[in-house]
């Protein structure tokens, strides 16, 4: 649900920017700032959310994210001028940062190993559904009066934010977070509810206790744990200053995959697809918005497909397949747009058709692998004691790259042509393929507690009562 809200805000802005520019009379630089500022603020939100979720829990962090996003949506829907609109976008961005961190972490910590890939990729379903709804909202509100249309597009996101803030209170807290707080009895009850059998629940309970540094034979309902462990203190030192070789490799993979998710240029297509299609030769405003709806439909269809493949095919194979397809699609898109640009004024139908097809192919290959696997893989490989804050670092890099692409794409394609921009993204994608091939082990079917060992570290066997 929280991902649908985020996806809607991203998707709806692609069309809303057309009307905002016309209504508020802003220039291309202000349009780029409007597109990217949400992600700059999301970077701040994600860095805050890791520590906060370690203190107040995963569930209440989702409530906080919903309330922040609610306020941002109200401000954007009301905004009488550009300054208020940017303020609302910034507030919503902080909520997005919280949401992007906590949704996959919560999903991974509640899920069992067999279904974790599917369940942890559900937030990507939400983002895809949200983006599609945003595109549909663009078309539906396009014929409303100019002053009302784009404000309604942006303000309507307040309603699901309120529903989520109330609804999440009925959800269970993460059992892994509860164990890190020493609440063993409460965690065991939740594991019995979210596991397929008593044996599975007991095994997960034992594994999490060991990973948290609690004696595996402890039968107490509540134990006292080190404040350093329960509050997340000392995590940054272990992550950045004195990491073990295994933790260092995990961090490079977690942060690296978030970097490449947006460095391949997907945000250019999601936010600026009307401009891309216009460059390819589609000039009618209504047809531009309809072509953009096709991007949303493609994204949703392939995200759904990927969730069923995740636990069967595996994370590594999906990533490599995805990057291979992205390289091909971006190269073709760059070539077609270059041809159209060199024949300025002529309508080359085959190049127009291939441009649209390669855009859809790029979106398809991106969403079959890179989009869902980024969030699943990075949320599952970090050890429990480092997960929330380590994951926040990955999300911060993710938002930084998202903002960088959002805020520079117009300037980039004006400097090196729109075809050149996509050739550049194809080159970055090739580097991403090499990065995954060289560093990423397969995690399919592994428990969260096995990950550090998989990356070359030693399993945290009962170091026991050191933290009890």
PDB file of N, CA and C in Angstrom, residues 260-308:
ATOM      1  N   UNK A 260      22.985   1.156  -9.507  1.00  0.00           N
ATOM      2  CA  UNK A 260      22.710   0.805 -10.902  1.00  0.00           C
ATOM      3  C   UNK A 260      21.228   0.805 -11.230  1.00  0.00           C
ATOM      4  N   UNK A 261      20.356   0.614 -10.227  1.00  0.00           N
ATOM      5  CA  UNK A 261      18.922   0.596 -10.535  1.00  0.00           C
ATOM      6  C   UNK A 261      18.496   1.878 -11.249  1.00  0.00           C
ATOM      7  N   UNK A 262      19.033   3.025 -10.818  1.00  0.00           N
ATOM      8  CA  UNK A 262      18.638   4.284 -11.454  1.00  0.00           C
ATOM      9  C   UNK A 262      19.685   4.822 -12.418  1.00  0.00           C
ATOM     10  N   UNK A 263      20.925   4.355 -12.301  1.00  0.00           N
ATOM     11  CA  UNK A 263      21.962   4.812 -13.229  1.00  0.00           C
ATOM     12  C   UNK A 263      21.697   4.340 -14.659  1.00  0.00           C
ATOM     13  N   UNK A 264      20.862   3.294 -14.824  1.00  0.00           N
ATOM     14  CA  UNK A 264      20.529   2.819 -16.172  1.00  0.00           C
ATOM     15  C   UNK A 264      19.528   3.734 -16.873  1.00  0.00           C
ATOM     16  N   UNK A 265      18.949   4.703 -16.140  1.00  0.00           N
ATOM     17  CA  UNK A 265      18.112   5.714 -16.780  1.00  0.00           C
ATOM     18  C   UNK A 265      16.617   5.476 -16.740  1.00  0.00           C
ATOM     19  N   UNK A 266      16.163   4.569 -15.889  1.00  0.00           N
ATOM     20  CA  UNK A 266      14.724   4.273 -15.868  1.00  0.00           C
ATOM     21  C   UNK A 266      13.898   5.500 -15.501  1.00  0.00           C
ATOM     22  N   UNK A 267      14.424   6.358 -14.641  1.00  0.00           N
ATOM     23  CA  UNK A 267      13.652   7.532 -14.224  1.00  0.00           C
ATOM     24  C   UNK A 267      13.421   8.488 -15.392  1.00  0.00           C
ATOM     25  N   UNK A 268      14.343   8.497 -16.344  1.00  0.00           N
ATOM     26  CA  UNK A 268      14.162   9.328 -17.535  1.00  0.00           C
ATOM     27  C   UNK A 268      12.919   8.898 -18.303  1.00  0.00           C
ATOM     28  N   UNK A 269      12.668   7.584 -18.356  1.00  0.00           N
ATOM     29  CA  UNK A 269      11.497   7.063 -19.063  1.00  0.00           C
ATOM     30  C   UNK A 269      10.228   7.254 -18.244  1.00  0.00           C
ATOM     31  N   UNK A 270      10.290   6.956 -16.940  1.00  0.00           N
ATOM     32  CA  UNK A 270       9.093   7.060 -16.094  1.00  0.00           C
ATOM     33  C   UNK A 270       8.603   8.508 -15.994  1.00  0.00           C
ATOM     34  N   UNK A 271       9.524   9.444 -15.806  1.00  0.00           N
ATOM     35  CA  UNK A 271       9.133  10.848 -15.616  1.00  0.00           C
ATOM     36  C   UNK A 271       9.003  11.624 -16.920  1.00  0.00           C
ATOM     37  N   UNK A 272       9.847  11.295 -17.878  1.00  0.00           N
ATOM     38  CA  UNK A 272       9.906  12.122 -19.091  1.00  0.00           C
ATOM     39  C   UNK A 272       9.463  11.377 -20.352  1.00  0.00           C
ATOM     40  N   UNK A 273       8.710  10.287 -20.207  1.00  0.00           N
ATOM     41  CA  UNK A 273       8.275   9.540 -21.389  1.00  0.00           C
ATOM     42  C   UNK A 273       7.485  10.396 -22.379  1.00  0.00           C
ATOM     43  N   UNK A 274       6.642  11.358 -21.923  1.00  0.00           N
ATOM     44  CA  UNK A 274       5.991  12.221 -22.920  1.00  0.00           C
ATOM     45  C   UNK A 274       7.002  12.964 -23.803  1.00  0.00           C
ATOM     46  N   UNK A 275       8.112  13.440 -23.208  1.00  0.00           N
ATOM     47  CA  UNK A 275       9.138  14.141 -23.986  1.00  0.00           C
ATOM     48  C   UNK A 275       9.852  13.180 -24.946  1.00  0.00           C
ATOM     49  N   UNK A 276      10.106  11.953 -24.480  1.00  0.00           N
ATOM     50  CA  UNK A 276      10.778  10.966 -25.333  1.00  0.00           C
ATOM     51  C   UNK A 276       9.904  10.643 -26.545  1.00  0.00           C
ATOM     52  N   UNK A 277       8.613  10.383 -26.297  1.00  0.00           N
ATOM     53  CA  UNK A 277       7.708  10.067 -27.394  1.00  0.00           C
ATOM     54  C   UNK A 277       7.524  11.269 -28.326  1.00  0.00           C
ATOM     55  N   UNK A 278       7.574  12.465 -27.752  1.00  0.00           N
ATOM     56  CA  UNK A 278       7.480  13.674 -28.579  1.00  0.00           C
ATOM     57  C   UNK A 278       8.712  13.784 -29.482  1.00  0.00           C
ATOM     58  N   UNK A 279       9.881  13.464 -28.917  1.00  0.00           N
ATOM     59  CA  UNK A 279      11.115  13.479 -29.717  1.00  0.00           C
ATOM     60  C   UNK A 279      11.059  12.443 -30.836  1.00  0.00           C
ATOM     61  N   UNK A 280      10.349  11.336 -30.560  1.00  0.00           N
ATOM     62  CA  UNK A 280      10.242  10.264 -31.562  1.00  0.00           C
ATOM     63  C   UNK A 280       9.237  10.600 -32.657  1.00  0.00           C
ATOM     64  N   UNK A 281       8.382  11.625 -32.421  1.00  0.00           N
ATOM     65  CA  UNK A 281       7.445  12.038 -33.472  1.00  0.00           C
ATOM     66  C   UNK A 281       5.991  12.073 -33.075  1.00  0.00           C
ATOM     67  N   UNK A 282       5.653  11.711 -31.810  1.00  0.00           N
ATOM     68  CA  UNK A 282       4.264  11.800 -31.342  1.00  0.00           C
ATOM     69  C   UNK A 282       4.048  13.216 -30.815  1.00  0.00           C
ATOM     70  N   UNK A 283       3.141  13.972 -31.446  1.00  0.00           N
ATOM     71  CA  UNK A 283       2.989  15.392 -31.091  1.00  0.00           C
ATOM     72  C   UNK A 283       1.689  15.716 -30.369  1.00  0.00           C
ATOM     73  N   UNK A 284       0.639  14.921 -30.573  1.00  0.00           N
ATOM     74  CA  UNK A 284      -0.646  15.189 -29.922  1.00  0.00           C
ATOM     75  C   UNK A 284      -0.558  14.911 -28.416  1.00  0.00           C
ATOM     76  N   UNK A 285      -1.017  15.891 -27.593  1.00  0.00           N
ATOM     77  CA  UNK A 285      -0.885  15.766 -26.134  1.00  0.00           C
ATOM     78  C   UNK A 285      -1.624  14.543 -25.590  1.00  0.00           C
ATOM     79  N   UNK A 286      -2.839  14.285 -26.084  1.00  0.00           N
ATOM     80  CA  UNK A 286      -3.628  13.143 -25.599  1.00  0.00           C
ATOM     81  C   UNK A 286      -2.941  11.823 -25.955  1.00  0.00           C
ATOM     82  N   UNK A 287      -2.392  11.744 -27.204  1.00  0.00           N
ATOM     83  CA  UNK A 287      -1.684  10.522 -27.615  1.00  0.00           C
ATOM     84  C   UNK A 287      -0.401  10.319 -26.809  1.00  0.00           C
ATOM     85  N   UNK A 288       0.251  11.423 -26.435  1.00  0.00           N
ATOM     86  CA  UNK A 288       1.446  11.329 -25.595  1.00  0.00           C
ATOM     87  C   UNK A 288       1.120  10.678 -24.253  1.00  0.00           C
ATOM     88  N   UNK A 289       0.004  11.122 -23.643  1.00  0.00           N
ATOM     89  CA  UNK A 289      -0.396  10.576 -22.341  1.00  0.00           C
ATOM     90  C   UNK A 289      -0.827   9.122 -22.472  1.00  0.00           C
ATOM     91  N   UNK A 290      -1.496   8.765 -23.571  1.00  0.00           N
ATOM     92  CA  UNK A 290      -1.903   7.372 -23.790  1.00  0.00           C
ATOM     93  C   UNK A 290      -0.686   6.469 -23.994  1.00  0.00           C
ATOM     94  N   UNK A 291       0.304   6.958 -24.747  1.00  0.00           N
ATOM     95  CA  UNK A 291       1.547   6.179 -24.937  1.00  0.00           C
ATOM     96  C   UNK A 291       2.249   5.959 -23.609  1.00  0.00           C
ATOM     97  N   UNK A 292       2.162   6.965 -22.733  1.00  0.00           N
ATOM     98  CA  UNK A 292       2.763   6.858 -21.403  1.00  0.00           C
ATOM     99  C   UNK A 292       2.045   5.819 -20.551  1.00  0.00           C
ATOM    100  N   UNK A 293       0.720   5.698 -20.708  1.00  0.00           N
ATOM    101  CA  UNK A 293      -0.037   4.648 -20.005  1.00  0.00           C
ATOM    102  C   UNK A 293       0.511   3.274 -20.392  1.00  0.00           C
ATOM    103  N   UNK A 294       0.939   3.126 -21.646  1.00  0.00           N
ATOM    104  CA  UNK A 294       1.549   1.870 -22.096  1.00  0.00           C
ATOM    105  C   UNK A 294       2.798   1.524 -21.313  1.00  0.00           C
ATOM    106  N   UNK A 295       3.587   2.542 -20.935  1.00  0.00           N
ATOM    107  CA  UNK A 295       4.768   2.326 -20.082  1.00  0.00           C
ATOM    108  C   UNK A 295       4.334   1.728 -18.749  1.00  0.00           C
ATOM    109  N   UNK A 296       3.272   2.309 -18.163  1.00  0.00           N
ATOM    110  CA  UNK A 296       2.768   1.815 -16.872  1.00  0.00           C
ATOM    111  C   UNK A 296       2.249   0.394 -16.956  1.00  0.00           C
ATOM    112  N   UNK A 297       1.521   0.076 -18.033  1.00  0.00           N
ATOM    113  CA  UNK A 297       0.997  -1.285 -18.210  1.00  0.00           C
ATOM    114  C   UNK A 297       2.128  -2.296 -18.374  1.00  0.00           C
ATOM    115  N   UNK A 298       3.145  -1.919 -19.151  1.00  0.00           N
ATOM    116  CA  UNK A 298       4.296  -2.805 -19.350  1.00  0.00           C
ATOM    117  C   UNK A 298       5.017  -3.051 -18.028  1.00  0.00           C
ATOM    118  N   UNK A 299       5.233  -1.991 -17.269  1.00  0.00           N
ATOM    119  CA  UNK A 299       5.906  -2.103 -15.972  1.00  0.00           C
ATOM    120  C   UNK A 299       5.151  -3.062 -15.062  1.00  0.00           C
ATOM    121  N   UNK A 300       3.834  -2.888 -14.969  1.00  0.00           N
ATOM    122  CA  UNK A 300       3.035  -3.717 -14.073  1.00  0.00           C
ATOM    123  C   UNK A 300       3.063  -5.185 -14.503  1.00  0.00           C
ATOM    124  N   UNK A 301       2.889  -5.441 -15.805  1.00  0.00           N
ATOM    125  CA  UNK A 301       2.838  -6.823 -16.298  1.00  0.00           C
ATOM    126  C   UNK A 301       4.129  -7.578 -15.994  1.00  0.00           C
ATOM    127  N   UNK A 302       5.274  -6.934 -16.202  1.00  0.00           N
ATOM    128  CA  UNK A 302       6.547  -7.636 -16.018  1.00  0.00           C
ATOM    129  C   UNK A 302       6.967  -7.703 -14.545  1.00  0.00           C
ATOM    130  N   UNK A 303       6.519  -6.749 -13.735  1.00  0.00           N
ATOM    131  CA  UNK A 303       6.749  -6.864 -12.285  1.00  0.00           C
ATOM    132  C   UNK A 303       5.995  -8.076 -11.743  1.00  0.00           C
ATOM    133  N   UNK A 304       4.747  -8.253 -12.175  1.00  0.00           N
ATOM    134  CA  UNK A 304       3.951  -9.407 -11.735  1.00  0.00           C
ATOM    135  C   UNK A 304       4.642 -10.705 -12.149  1.00  0.00           C
ATOM    136  N   UNK A 305       5.107 -10.760 -13.399  1.00  0.00           N
ATOM    137  CA  UNK A 305       5.806 -11.958 -13.878  1.00  0.00           C
ATOM    138  C   UNK A 305       7.057 -12.235 -13.052  1.00  0.00           C
ATOM    139  N   UNK A 306       7.807 -11.190 -12.743  1.00  0.00           N
ATOM    140  CA  UNK A 306       9.079 -11.375 -12.024  1.00  0.00           C
ATOM    141  C   UNK A 306       8.871 -11.935 -10.621  1.00  0.00           C
ATOM    142  N   UNK A 307       7.775 -11.570  -9.965  1.00  0.00           N
ATOM    143  CA  UNK A 307       7.555 -12.056  -8.600  1.00  0.00           C
ATOM    144  C   UNK A 307       7.353 -13.568  -8.565  1.00  0.00           C
ATOM    145  N   UNK A 308       6.798 -14.129  -9.651  1.00  0.00           N
ATOM    146  CA  UNK A 308       6.610 -15.583  -9.703  1.00  0.00           C
ATOM    147  C   UNK A 308       7.889 -16.305 -10.113  1.00  0.00           C
TER     148      UNK A 308
END
